[in-house]
PDB file of N, CA and C in Angstrom:
ATOM      1  N   UNK A 984     -20.092  31.098  68.328  1.00  0.00           N
ATOM      2  CA  UNK A 984     -20.816  31.233  69.075  1.00  0.00           C
ATOM      3  C   UNK A 984     -22.298  31.349  68.980  1.00  0.00           C
ATOM      4  N   UNK A 985     -21.872  31.948  67.793  1.00  0.00           N
ATOM      5  CA  UNK A 985     -23.275  33.050  66.797  1.00  0.00           C
ATOM      6  C   UNK A 985     -24.500  31.999  66.734  1.00  0.00           C
ATOM      7  N   UNK A 986     -23.670  30.910  66.121  1.00  0.00           N
ATOM      8  CA  UNK A 986     -24.175  30.040  65.733  1.00  0.00           C
ATOM      9  C   UNK A 986     -25.428  28.577  66.282  1.00  0.00           C
ATOM     10  N   UNK A 987     -23.756  28.008  67.099  1.00  0.00           N
ATOM     11  CA  UNK A 987     -24.037  26.740  67.778  1.00  0.00           C
ATOM     12  C   UNK A 987     -23.493  27.804  69.307  1.00  0.00           C
ATOM     13  N   UNK A 988     -24.432  28.406  69.903  1.00  0.00           N
ATOM     14  CA  UNK A 988     -24.346  28.821  71.101  1.00  0.00           C
ATOM     15  C   UNK A 988     -24.276  27.871  72.153  1.00  0.00           C
ATOM     16  N   UNK A 989     -24.771  26.336  72.216  1.00  0.00           N
ATOM     17  CA  UNK A 989     -24.476  25.212  72.743  1.00  0.00           C
ATOM     18  C   UNK A 989     -23.035  24.662  72.779  1.00  0.00           C
ATOM     19  N   UNK A 990     -23.548  24.408  71.503  1.00  0.00           N
ATOM     20  CA  UNK A 990     -21.325  23.712  71.102  1.00  0.00           C
ATOM     21  C   UNK A 990     -20.298  24.727  71.607  1.00  0.00           C
ATOM     22  N   UNK A 991     -20.316  25.611  71.214  1.00  0.00           N
ATOM     23  CA  UNK A 991     -18.812  27.158  71.617  1.00  0.00           C
ATOM     24  C   UNK A 991     -19.744  28.413  72.196  1.00  0.00           C
ATOM     25  N   UNK A 992     -18.858  28.398  73.643  1.00  0.00           N
ATOM     26  CA  UNK A 992     -19.388  29.447  74.616  1.00  0.00           C
ATOM     27  C   UNK A 992     -18.256  30.332  73.899  1.00  0.00           C
ATOM     28  N   UNK A 993     -16.690  30.649  73.762  1.00  0.00           N
ATOM     29  CA  UNK A 993     -16.336  31.907  72.384  1.00  0.00           C
ATOM     30  C   UNK A 993     -15.667  31.038  71.932  1.00  0.00           C
ATOM     31  N   UNK A 994     -14.765  32.288  71.135  1.00  0.00           N
ATOM     32  CA  UNK A 994     -13.873  31.596  70.053  1.00  0.00           C
ATOM     33  C   UNK A 994     -12.846  33.082  70.208  1.00  0.00           C
ATOM     34  N   UNK A 995     -12.001  33.198  70.255  1.00  0.00           N
ATOM     35  CA  UNK A 995     -10.917  34.586  70.614  1.00  0.00           C
ATOM     36  C   UNK A 995      -9.570  33.991  70.231  1.00  0.00           C
ATOM     37  N   UNK A 996      -8.774  35.082  69.509  1.00  0.00           N
ATOM     38  CA  UNK A 996      -7.260  34.947  68.696  1.00  0.00           C
ATOM     39  C   UNK A 996      -7.017  35.568  70.239  1.00  0.00           C
ATOM     40  N   UNK A 997      -5.771  34.746  70.573  1.00  0.00           N
ATOM     41  CA  UNK A 997      -4.713  35.250  71.581  1.00  0.00           C
ATOM     42  C   UNK A 997      -3.488  36.276  70.403  1.00  0.00           C
ATOM     43  N   UNK A 998      -2.848  35.323  69.985  1.00  0.00           N
ATOM     44  CA  UNK A 998      -2.010  36.312  68.990  1.00  0.00           C
ATOM     45  C   UNK A 998      -2.430  35.966  67.481  1.00  0.00           C
ATOM     46  N   UNK A 999      -2.091  37.397  66.885  1.00  0.00           N
ATOM     47  CA  UNK A 999      -2.410  37.099  65.324  1.00  0.00           C
ATOM     48  C   UNK A 999      -4.268  37.903  65.642  1.00  0.00           C
ATOM     49  N   UNK A1000      -4.566  38.047  64.318  1.00  0.00           N
ATOM     50  CA  UNK A1000      -5.418  38.107  63.652  1.00  0.00           C
ATOM     51  C   UNK A1000      -6.362  36.985  62.663  1.00  0.00           C
ATOM     52  N   UNK A1001      -5.734  35.889  62.372  1.00  0.00           N
ATOM     53  CA  UNK A1001      -6.435  35.276  61.465  1.00  0.00           C
ATOM     54  C   UNK A1001      -5.206  34.451  60.495  1.00  0.00           C
ATOM     55  N   UNK A1002      -4.324  35.466  60.415  1.00  0.00           N
ATOM     56  CA  UNK A1002      -3.475  34.845  59.158  1.00  0.00           C
ATOM     57  C   UNK A1002      -2.279  34.211  59.611  1.00  0.00           C
ATOM     58  N   UNK A1003      -1.904  33.309  58.643  1.00  0.00           N
ATOM     59  CA  UNK A1003      -0.976  32.055  59.150  1.00  0.00           C
ATOM     60  C   UNK A1003       0.243  32.233  60.652  1.00  0.00           C
ATOM     61  N   UNK A1004      -0.206  31.889  61.481  1.00  0.00           N
ATOM     62  CA  UNK A1004       1.034  31.770  62.432  1.00  0.00           C
ATOM     63  C   UNK A1004      -0.001  32.326  63.309  1.00  0.00           C
ATOM     64  N   UNK A1005      -1.168  32.453  63.478  1.00  0.00           N
ATOM     65  CA  UNK A1005      -2.423  32.696  64.791  1.00  0.00           C
ATOM     66  C   UNK A1005      -2.241  31.611  65.596  1.00  0.00           C
ATOM     67  N   UNK A1006      -2.799  32.184  66.743  1.00  0.00           N
ATOM     68  CA  UNK A1006      -3.095  31.434  67.391  1.00  0.00           C
ATOM     69  C   UNK A1006      -4.777  31.522  68.206  1.00  0.00           C
ATOM     70  N   UNK A1007      -5.867  30.730  68.099  1.00  0.00           N
ATOM     71  CA  UNK A1007      -6.895  30.526  68.393  1.00  0.00           C
ATOM     72  C   UNK A1007      -7.739  30.028  69.318  1.00  0.00           C
ATOM     73  N   UNK A1008      -8.051  30.392  70.718  1.00  0.00           N
ATOM     74  CA  UNK A1008      -9.004  30.128  71.439  1.00  0.00           C
ATOM     75  C   UNK A1008      -9.995  29.262  71.348  1.00  0.00           C
ATOM     76  N   UNK A1009     -10.804  28.069  71.494  1.00  0.00           N
ATOM     77  CA  UNK A1009     -12.085  27.568  70.603  1.00  0.00           C
ATOM     78  C   UNK A1009     -12.342  27.433  72.400  1.00  0.00           C
ATOM     79  N   UNK A1010     -13.350  27.864  73.372  1.00  0.00           N
ATOM     80  CA  UNK A1010     -13.582  27.709  74.553  1.00  0.00           C
ATOM     81  C   UNK A1010     -15.094  26.529  73.908  1.00  0.00           C
ATOM     82  N   UNK A1011     -15.269  25.636  74.487  1.00  0.00           N
ATOM     83  CA  UNK A1011     -16.486  24.768  74.372  1.00  0.00           C
ATOM     84  C   UNK A1011     -17.770  25.599  75.062  1.00  0.00           C
ATOM     85  N   UNK A1012     -18.657  24.622  74.446  1.00  0.00           N
ATOM     86  CA  UNK A1012     -20.149  24.883  75.530  1.00  0.00           C
ATOM     87  C   UNK A1012     -20.055  23.999  76.443  1.00  0.00           C
ATOM     88  N   UNK A1013     -21.408  24.619  77.965  1.00  0.00           N
ATOM     89  CA  UNK A1013     -21.448  23.278  78.575  1.00  0.00           C
ATOM     90  C   UNK A1013     -21.738  21.845  77.966  1.00  0.00           C
ATOM     91  N   UNK A1014     -21.509  20.943  79.203  1.00  0.00           N
ATOM     92  CA  UNK A1014     -21.853  20.058  78.604  1.00  0.00           C
ATOM     93  C   UNK A1014     -21.029  19.030  77.187  1.00  0.00           C
ATOM     94  N   UNK A1015     -19.809  20.051  76.909  1.00  0.00           N
ATOM     95  CA  UNK A1015     -19.136  19.482  76.410  1.00  0.00           C
ATOM     96  C   UNK A1015     -17.988  18.358  76.647  1.00  0.00           C
ATOM     97  N   UNK A1016     -17.333  17.486  75.878  1.00  0.00           N
ATOM     98  CA  UNK A1016     -16.338  16.507  76.883  1.00  0.00           C
ATOM     99  C   UNK A1016     -15.126  17.215  77.267  1.00  0.00           C
ATOM    100  N   UNK A1017     -14.590  18.271  76.609  1.00  0.00           N
ATOM    101  CA  UNK A1017     -13.509  19.131  76.885  1.00  0.00           C
ATOM    102  C   UNK A1017     -14.089  20.705  77.022  1.00  0.00           C
ATOM    103  N   UNK A1018     -13.500  21.455  77.253  1.00  0.00           N
ATOM    104  CA  UNK A1018     -12.977  22.689  77.650  1.00  0.00           C
ATOM    105  C   UNK A1018     -12.726  23.656  76.618  1.00  0.00           C
ATOM    106  N   UNK A1019     -11.503  23.672  76.453  1.00  0.00           N
ATOM    107  CA  UNK A1019     -11.125  24.713  75.376  1.00  0.00           C
ATOM    108  C   UNK A1019      -9.942  23.598  73.996  1.00  0.00           C
ATOM    109  N   UNK A1020      -9.727  24.302  73.247  1.00  0.00           N
ATOM    110  CA  UNK A1020      -8.826  23.769  72.214  1.00  0.00           C
ATOM    111  C   UNK A1020      -7.822  25.119  71.927  1.00  0.00           C
ATOM    112  N   UNK A1021      -6.862  24.320  71.580  1.00  0.00           N
ATOM    113  CA  UNK A1021      -5.831  25.813  70.744  1.00  0.00           C
ATOM    114  C   UNK A1021      -5.965  25.460  69.785  1.00  0.00           C
ATOM    115  N   UNK A1022      -5.338  26.529  68.805  1.00  0.00           N
ATOM    116  CA  UNK A1022      -5.128  26.271  67.431  1.00  0.00           C
ATOM    117  C   UNK A1022      -4.395  26.867  66.688  1.00  0.00           C
ATOM    118  N   UNK A1023      -3.793  26.614  65.991  1.00  0.00           N
ATOM    119  CA  UNK A1023      -2.746  27.563  64.860  1.00  0.00           C
ATOM    120  C   UNK A1023      -3.290  27.969  63.694  1.00  0.00           C
ATOM    121  N   UNK A1024      -3.044  28.679  63.183  1.00  0.00           N
ATOM    122  CA  UNK A1024      -3.469  28.630  61.687  1.00  0.00           C
ATOM    123  C   UNK A1024      -2.371  28.489  60.736  1.00  0.00           C
ATOM    124  N   UNK A1025      -2.621  27.228  59.462  1.00  0.00           N
ATOM    125  CA  UNK A1025      -1.044  27.064  59.152  1.00  0.00           C
ATOM    126  C   UNK A1025      -1.106  27.541  57.765  1.00  0.00           C
ATOM    127  N   UNK A1026      -2.377  27.979  57.001  1.00  0.00           N
ATOM    128  CA  UNK A1026      -2.453  28.299  56.125  1.00  0.00           C
ATOM    129  C   UNK A1026      -3.958  28.806  55.415  1.00  0.00           C
ATOM    130  N   UNK A1027      -4.521  29.518  54.857  1.00  0.00           N
ATOM    131  CA  UNK A1027      -5.869  30.158  54.835  1.00  0.00           C
ATOM    132  C   UNK A1027      -5.638  31.208  52.983  1.00  0.00           C
ATOM    133  N   UNK A1028      -6.519  30.074  52.438  1.00  0.00           N
ATOM    134  CA  UNK A1028      -6.745  30.648  50.753  1.00  0.00           C
ATOM    135  C   UNK A1028      -7.979  31.324  50.385  1.00  0.00           C
ATOM    136  N   UNK A1029      -8.342  32.287  50.608  1.00  0.00           N
ATOM    137  CA  UNK A1029     -10.075  32.699  50.269  1.00  0.00           C
ATOM    138  C   UNK A1029     -10.747  32.146  49.505  1.00  0.00           C
ATOM    139  N   UNK A1030      -9.810  32.797  48.358  1.00  0.00           N
ATOM    140  CA  UNK A1030     -10.212  32.066  46.979  1.00  0.00           C
ATOM    141  C   UNK A1030     -10.337  30.805  47.050  1.00  0.00           C
ATOM    142  N   UNK A1031      -9.556  29.747  47.694  1.00  0.00           N
ATOM    143  CA  UNK A1031      -9.899  28.142  47.160  1.00  0.00           C
ATOM    144  C   UNK A1031     -11.243  27.276  48.519  1.00  0.00           C
ATOM    145  N   UNK A1032     -11.112  28.535  49.432  1.00  0.00           N
ATOM    146  CA  UNK A1032     -12.235  28.213  50.184  1.00  0.00           C
ATOM    147  C   UNK A1032     -11.027  26.838  51.454  1.00  0.00           C
ATOM    148  N   UNK A1033      -9.603  27.198  51.235  1.00  0.00           N
ATOM    149  CA  UNK A1033      -9.182  26.369  52.108  1.00  0.00           C
ATOM    150  C   UNK A1033      -8.599  27.133  53.655  1.00  0.00           C
ATOM    151  N   UNK A1034      -8.913  26.673  54.722  1.00  0.00           N
ATOM    152  CA  UNK A1034      -8.342  26.609  56.036  1.00  0.00           C
ATOM    153  C   UNK A1034      -7.720  25.636  56.767  1.00  0.00           C
ATOM    154  N   UNK A1035      -6.160  26.015  56.548  1.00  0.00           N
ATOM    155  CA  UNK A1035      -5.349  24.860  57.606  1.00  0.00           C
ATOM    156  C   UNK A1035      -5.397  25.577  58.791  1.00  0.00           C
ATOM    157  N   UNK A1036      -5.563  24.449  60.221  1.00  0.00           N
ATOM    158  CA  UNK A1036      -4.844  24.879  61.442  1.00  0.00           C
ATOM    159  C   UNK A1036      -4.610  23.369  62.346  1.00  0.00           C
ATOM    160  N   UNK A1037      -4.031  23.178  62.922  1.00  0.00           N
ATOM    161  CA  UNK A1037      -2.951  22.438  63.994  1.00  0.00           C
ATOM    162  C   UNK A1037      -4.099  22.840  65.800  1.00  0.00           C
ATOM    163  N   UNK A1038      -4.231  21.565  65.519  1.00  0.00           N
ATOM    164  CA  UNK A1038      -4.639  21.715  67.204  1.00  0.00           C
ATOM    165  C   UNK A1038      -3.343  21.492  68.726  1.00  0.00           C
ATOM    166  N   UNK A1039      -3.212  22.780  69.004  1.00  0.00           N
ATOM    167  CA  UNK A1039      -1.811  22.740  69.088  1.00  0.00           C
ATOM    168  C   UNK A1039      -1.926  22.564  71.277  1.00  0.00           C
ATOM    169  N   UNK A1040      -3.156  22.796  71.001  1.00  0.00           N
ATOM    170  CA  UNK A1040      -3.243  22.155  73.250  1.00  0.00           C
ATOM    171  C   UNK A1040      -4.751  22.277  72.974  1.00  0.00           C
ATOM    172  N   UNK A1041      -4.758  21.020  73.979  1.00  0.00           N
ATOM    173  CA  UNK A1041      -6.707  20.534  74.054  1.00  0.00           C
ATOM    174  C   UNK A1041      -6.770  20.103  75.780  1.00  0.00           C
ATOM    175  N   UNK A1042      -7.362  20.199  76.193  1.00  0.00           N
ATOM    176  CA  UNK A1042      -7.613  20.085  77.481  1.00  0.00           C
ATOM    177  C   UNK A1042      -8.088  19.147  77.255  1.00  0.00           C
ATOM    178  N   UNK A1043      -8.106  17.895  78.590  1.00  0.00           N
ATOM    179  CA  UNK A1043      -8.432  17.099  78.540  1.00  0.00           C
ATOM    180  C   UNK A1043      -9.609  16.657  80.107  1.00  0.00           C
ATOM    181  N   UNK A1044     -10.692  16.085  79.670  1.00  0.00           N
ATOM    182  CA  UNK A1044     -11.990  16.357  81.338  1.00  0.00           C
ATOM    183  C   UNK A1044     -11.231  15.869  82.155  1.00  0.00           C
ATOM    184  N   UNK A1045     -10.488  14.871  82.545  1.00  0.00           N
ATOM    185  CA  UNK A1045      -9.792  14.019  83.377  1.00  0.00           C
ATOM    186  C   UNK A1045      -7.920  15.558  83.754  1.00  0.00           C
ATOM    187  N   UNK A1046      -7.585  16.310  83.089  1.00  0.00           N
ATOM    188  CA  UNK A1046      -6.856  16.740  83.294  1.00  0.00           C
ATOM    189  C   UNK A1046      -5.848  15.823  81.932  1.00  0.00           C
ATOM    190  N   UNK A1047      -4.818  17.427  81.639  1.00  0.00           N
ATOM    191  CA  UNK A1047      -3.695  16.658  80.915  1.00  0.00           C
ATOM    192  C   UNK A1047      -4.452  16.997  79.415  1.00  0.00           C
ATOM    193  N   UNK A1048      -3.973  16.729  78.481  1.00  0.00           N
ATOM    194  CA  UNK A1048      -3.758  17.665  77.505  1.00  0.00           C
ATOM    195  C   UNK A1048      -4.116  16.120  76.305  1.00  0.00           C
ATOM    196  N   UNK A1049      -4.589  16.502  75.207  1.00  0.00           N
ATOM    197  CA  UNK A1049      -4.576  15.271  74.285  1.00  0.00           C
ATOM    198  C   UNK A1049      -3.011  15.769  72.952  1.00  0.00           C
ATOM    199  N   UNK A1050      -2.955  14.454  72.712  1.00  0.00           N
ATOM    200  CA  UNK A1050      -1.868  15.060  71.114  1.00  0.00           C
ATOM    201  C   UNK A1050      -2.267  14.263  70.279  1.00  0.00           C
ATOM    202  N   UNK A1051      -2.355  15.348  69.037  1.00  0.00           N
ATOM    203  CA  UNK A1051      -2.459  14.510  67.649  1.00  0.00           C
ATOM    204  C   UNK A1051      -1.820  14.173  67.109  1.00  0.00           C
ATOM    205  N   UNK A1052      -0.796  13.728  65.715  1.00  0.00           N
ATOM    206  CA  UNK A1052      -0.703  14.248  65.754  1.00  0.00           C
ATOM    207  C   UNK A1052      -0.771  13.160  63.740  1.00  0.00           C
ATOM    208  N   UNK A1053      -0.763  14.283  62.401  1.00  0.00           N
ATOM    209  CA  UNK A1053      -1.344  13.589  61.301  1.00  0.00           C
ATOM    210  C   UNK A1053       0.212  14.108  60.329  1.00  0.00           C
ATOM    211  N   UNK A1054       0.434  13.253  59.519  1.00  0.00           N
ATOM    212  CA  UNK A1054       1.829  12.989  59.019  1.00  0.00           C
ATOM    213  C   UNK A1054       1.792  13.091  57.135  1.00  0.00           C
ATOM    214  N   UNK A1055       2.686  13.726  56.442  1.00  0.00           N
ATOM    215  CA  UNK A1055       2.643  13.726  55.448  1.00  0.00           C
ATOM    216  C   UNK A1055       3.595  13.042  54.752  1.00  0.00           C
ATOM    217  N   UNK A1056       3.454  12.333  53.879  1.00  0.00           N
ATOM    218  CA  UNK A1056       5.279  11.755  53.342  1.00  0.00           C
ATOM    219  C   UNK A1056       5.150  12.493  51.430  1.00  0.00           C
ATOM    220  N   UNK A1057       6.281  12.956  50.954  1.00  0.00           N
ATOM    221  CA  UNK A1057       6.156  13.376  50.052  1.00  0.00           C
ATOM    222  C   UNK A1057       7.498  12.569  49.308  1.00  0.00           C
ATOM    223  N   UNK A1058       7.553  11.528  48.446  1.00  0.00           N
ATOM    224  CA  UNK A1058       8.529  10.919  48.406  1.00  0.00           C
ATOM    225  C   UNK A1058       9.838  11.438  47.180  1.00  0.00           C
ATOM    226  N   UNK A1059      10.653  11.270  47.420  1.00  0.00           N
ATOM    227  CA  UNK A1059      11.464  11.621  45.847  1.00  0.00           C
ATOM    228  C   UNK A1059      11.879  10.992  45.093  1.00  0.00           C
ATOM    229  N   UNK A1060      11.367  11.020  43.425  1.00  0.00           N
ATOM    230  CA  UNK A1060      11.770   9.725  42.830  1.00  0.00           C
ATOM    231  C   UNK A1060      10.512   9.229  43.148  1.00  0.00           C
ATOM    232  N   UNK A1061      11.401   7.876  42.229  1.00  0.00           N
ATOM    233  CA  UNK A1061      10.795   6.533  42.203  1.00  0.00           C
ATOM    234  C   UNK A1061      10.643   5.700  43.469  1.00  0.00           C
ATOM    235  N   UNK A1062      11.193   6.666  44.875  1.00  0.00           N
ATOM    236  CA  UNK A1062      10.789   5.574  45.981  1.00  0.00           C
ATOM    237  C   UNK A1062       9.406   5.371  46.746  1.00  0.00           C
ATOM    238  N   UNK A1063       9.661   4.136  47.189  1.00  0.00           N
ATOM    239  CA  UNK A1063       7.833   3.983  47.352  1.00  0.00           C
ATOM    240  C   UNK A1063       8.020   4.000  48.921  1.00  0.00           C
ATOM    241  N   UNK A1064       7.284   4.619  50.150  1.00  0.00           N
ATOM    242  CA  UNK A1064       7.261   4.376  50.900  1.00  0.00           C
ATOM    243  C   UNK A1064       6.122   3.154  51.506  1.00  0.00           C
ATOM    244  N   UNK A1065       6.721   1.782  52.181  1.00  0.00           N
ATOM    245  CA  UNK A1065       6.127   0.620  52.737  1.00  0.00           C
ATOM    246  C   UNK A1065       5.533   1.097  53.618  1.00  0.00           C
ATOM    247  N   UNK A1066       4.367   0.329  53.889  1.00  0.00           N
ATOM    248  CA  UNK A1066       2.673   0.507  55.608  1.00  0.00           C
ATOM    249  C   UNK A1066       4.265   0.155  56.980  1.00  0.00           C
ATOM    250  N   UNK A1067       5.041  -0.829  56.340  1.00  0.00           N
ATOM    251  CA  UNK A1067       6.156  -1.178  57.664  1.00  0.00           C
ATOM    252  C   UNK A1067       7.090  -0.136  58.043  1.00  0.00           C
ATOM    253  N   UNK A1068       7.504   1.283  57.396  1.00  0.00           N
ATOM    254  CA  UNK A1068       8.057   1.894  57.326  1.00  0.00           C
ATOM    255  C   UNK A1068       7.273   2.958  58.339  1.00  0.00           C
ATOM    256  N   UNK A1069       5.768   2.995  57.750  1.00  0.00           N
ATOM    257  CA  UNK A1069       5.619   4.251  58.621  1.00  0.00           C
ATOM    258  C   UNK A1069       4.930   3.954  59.433  1.00  0.00           C
ATOM    259  N   UNK A1070       4.481   2.163  59.769  1.00  0.00           N
ATOM    260  CA  UNK A1070       4.451   1.952  61.563  1.00  0.00           C
ATOM    261  C   UNK A1070       5.759   1.753  62.161  1.00  0.00           C
ATOM    262  N   UNK A1071       7.064   1.644  61.624  1.00  0.00           N
ATOM    263  CA  UNK A1071       8.016   1.920  62.531  1.00  0.00           C
ATOM    264  C   UNK A1071       8.136   3.172  63.243  1.00  0.00           C
ATOM    265  N   UNK A1072       8.057   4.727  62.388  1.00  0.00           N
ATOM    266  CA  UNK A1072       8.033   5.768  62.524  1.00  0.00           C
ATOM    267  C   UNK A1072       7.132   6.094  63.338  1.00  0.00           C
ATOM    268  N   UNK A1073       6.345   6.144  63.564  1.00  0.00           N
ATOM    269  CA  UNK A1073       4.723   5.871  64.425  1.00  0.00           C
ATOM    270  C   UNK A1073       5.297   5.544  65.455  1.00  0.00           C
ATOM    271  N   UNK A1074       5.616   4.088  65.970  1.00  0.00           N
ATOM    272  CA  UNK A1074       6.025   3.519  66.868  1.00  0.00           C
ATOM    273  C   UNK A1074       7.065   4.100  67.748  1.00  0.00           C
ATOM    274  N   UNK A1075       8.235   5.322  67.053  1.00  0.00           N
ATOM    275  CA  UNK A1075       9.960   5.502  67.459  1.00  0.00           C
ATOM    276  C   UNK A1075       8.693   7.022  67.974  1.00  0.00           C
ATOM    277  N   UNK A1076       7.768   7.673  67.169  1.00  0.00           N
ATOM    278  CA  UNK A1076       7.483   8.907  67.515  1.00  0.00           C
ATOM    279  C   UNK A1076       6.619   8.792  68.978  1.00  0.00           C
ATOM    280  N   UNK A1077       6.325   7.726  68.688  1.00  0.00           N
ATOM    281  CA  UNK A1077       5.565   7.661  70.183  1.00  0.00           C
ATOM    282  C   UNK A1077       5.710   7.128  71.088  1.00  0.00           C
ATOM    283  N   UNK A1078       7.246   6.112  70.920  1.00  0.00           N
ATOM    284  CA  UNK A1078       8.014   6.048  72.074  1.00  0.00           C
ATOM    285  C   UNK A1078       9.061   6.862  72.642  1.00  0.00           C
ATOM    286  N   UNK A1079       9.139   8.529  72.118  1.00  0.00           N
ATOM    287  CA  UNK A1079       9.895   9.194  72.366  1.00  0.00           C
ATOM    288  C   UNK A1079       8.181  10.181  73.323  1.00  0.00           C
ATOM    289  N   UNK A1080       7.574  10.412  72.645  1.00  0.00           N
ATOM    290  CA  UNK A1080       6.744  11.129  73.060  1.00  0.00           C
ATOM    291  C   UNK A1080       6.555  10.557  74.804  1.00  0.00           C
ATOM    292  N   UNK A1081       6.344   9.259  74.565  1.00  0.00           N
ATOM    293  CA  UNK A1081       6.070   8.417  75.898  1.00  0.00           C
ATOM    294  C   UNK A1081       6.916   9.374  76.912  1.00  0.00           C
ATOM    295  N   UNK A1082       8.215   8.875  76.708  1.00  0.00           N
ATOM    296  CA  UNK A1082       9.440   8.846  77.516  1.00  0.00           C
ATOM    297  C   UNK A1082       9.558  10.550  78.017  1.00  0.00           C
ATOM    298  N   UNK A1083       9.144  11.211  77.124  1.00  0.00           N
ATOM    299  CA  UNK A1083       9.132  12.823  77.736  1.00  0.00           C
ATOM    300  C   UNK A1083       8.111  12.843  78.473  1.00  0.00           C
ATOM    301  N   UNK A1084       7.115  11.975  78.272  1.00  0.00           N
ATOM    302  CA  UNK A1084       5.547  12.699  79.349  1.00  0.00           C
ATOM    303  C   UNK A1084       5.946  11.729  80.314  1.00  0.00           C
ATOM    304  N   UNK A1085       6.540  10.567  80.570  1.00  0.00           N
ATOM    305  CA  UNK A1085       7.081  10.494  81.608  1.00  0.00           C
ATOM    306  C   UNK A1085       8.083  11.438  82.799  1.00  0.00           C
ATOM    307  N   UNK A1086       8.878  11.614  82.083  1.00  0.00           N
ATOM    308  CA  UNK A1086      10.367  12.752  82.408  1.00  0.00           C
ATOM    309  C   UNK A1086       9.550  14.163  83.114  1.00  0.00           C
ATOM    310  N   UNK A1087       8.592  14.231  83.013  1.00  0.00           N
ATOM    311  CA  UNK A1087       7.460  15.901  82.770  1.00  0.00           C
ATOM    312  C   UNK A1087       6.565  15.291  84.194  1.00  0.00           C
ATOM    313  N   UNK A1088       6.079  13.934  83.630  1.00  0.00           N
ATOM    314  CA  UNK A1088       5.640  13.515  84.952  1.00  0.00           C
ATOM    315  C   UNK A1088       6.134  13.439  86.088  1.00  0.00           C
ATOM    316  N   UNK A1089       7.490  12.850  86.367  1.00  0.00           N
ATOM    317  CA  UNK A1089       8.895  12.958  87.205  1.00  0.00           C
ATOM    318  C   UNK A1089       8.767  13.926  87.524  1.00  0.00           C
ATOM    319  N   UNK A1090       9.103  14.938  86.553  1.00  0.00           N
ATOM    320  CA  UNK A1090      10.108  16.333  87.236  1.00  0.00           C
ATOM    321  C   UNK A1090       8.880  17.536  86.338  1.00  0.00           C
ATOM    322  N   UNK A1091       7.492  17.760  87.408  1.00  0.00           N
ATOM    323  CA  UNK A1091       6.990  18.707  86.904  1.00  0.00           C
ATOM    324  C   UNK A1091       7.357  20.498  86.831  1.00  0.00           C
ATOM    325  N   UNK A1092       8.313  20.513  87.362  1.00  0.00           N
ATOM    326  CA  UNK A1092       9.121  21.860  87.406  1.00  0.00           C
ATOM    327  C   UNK A1092       9.996  21.844  86.738  1.00  0.00           C
ATOM    328  N   UNK A1093      10.182  20.940  85.618  1.00  0.00           N
ATOM    329  CA  UNK A1093      11.560  21.149  84.936  1.00  0.00           C
ATOM    330  C   UNK A1093      11.141  22.560  83.923  1.00  0.00           C
ATOM    331  N   UNK A1094      10.143  22.791  83.067  1.00  0.00           N
ATOM    332  CA  UNK A1094       9.595  23.960  82.190  1.00  0.00           C
ATOM    333  C   UNK A1094       8.500  24.326  83.063  1.00  0.00           C
TER     334      UNK A1094
END
C-alpha cells in the first residue's frame, strides 16, 4: 500500500507472521476488478529471494470465487509423462470440481 496505494488498500496477516503456513489477506484498491484475495505462504528463502505462495481465496466481482490450479510433475526413473495424460488428469480434476460446485450451489447449508 505504501508503494502502490491505488493498487493495494491493505495487506495483513490473518494467521502467522510471514513464515510458511501463514495466511495473508490482500485487499485491492478502488477500481480493481477484485475486492481481495487470500494467500498461503508456502516457502520463504531470503538468501535466494524466493517467496512461494498459493492463492487460496479470491473474491470474484459477481460473487463466488476464482479457483486456479498449478500442477508440478516429478517422474520416477525414465517414465515419460505424455501430454494426453496431463490433459486427461486436468479434465478429471475439472469434473470433480464442477460436481462439488454443483452440490454446494444446490445445498448452500451443507458446509
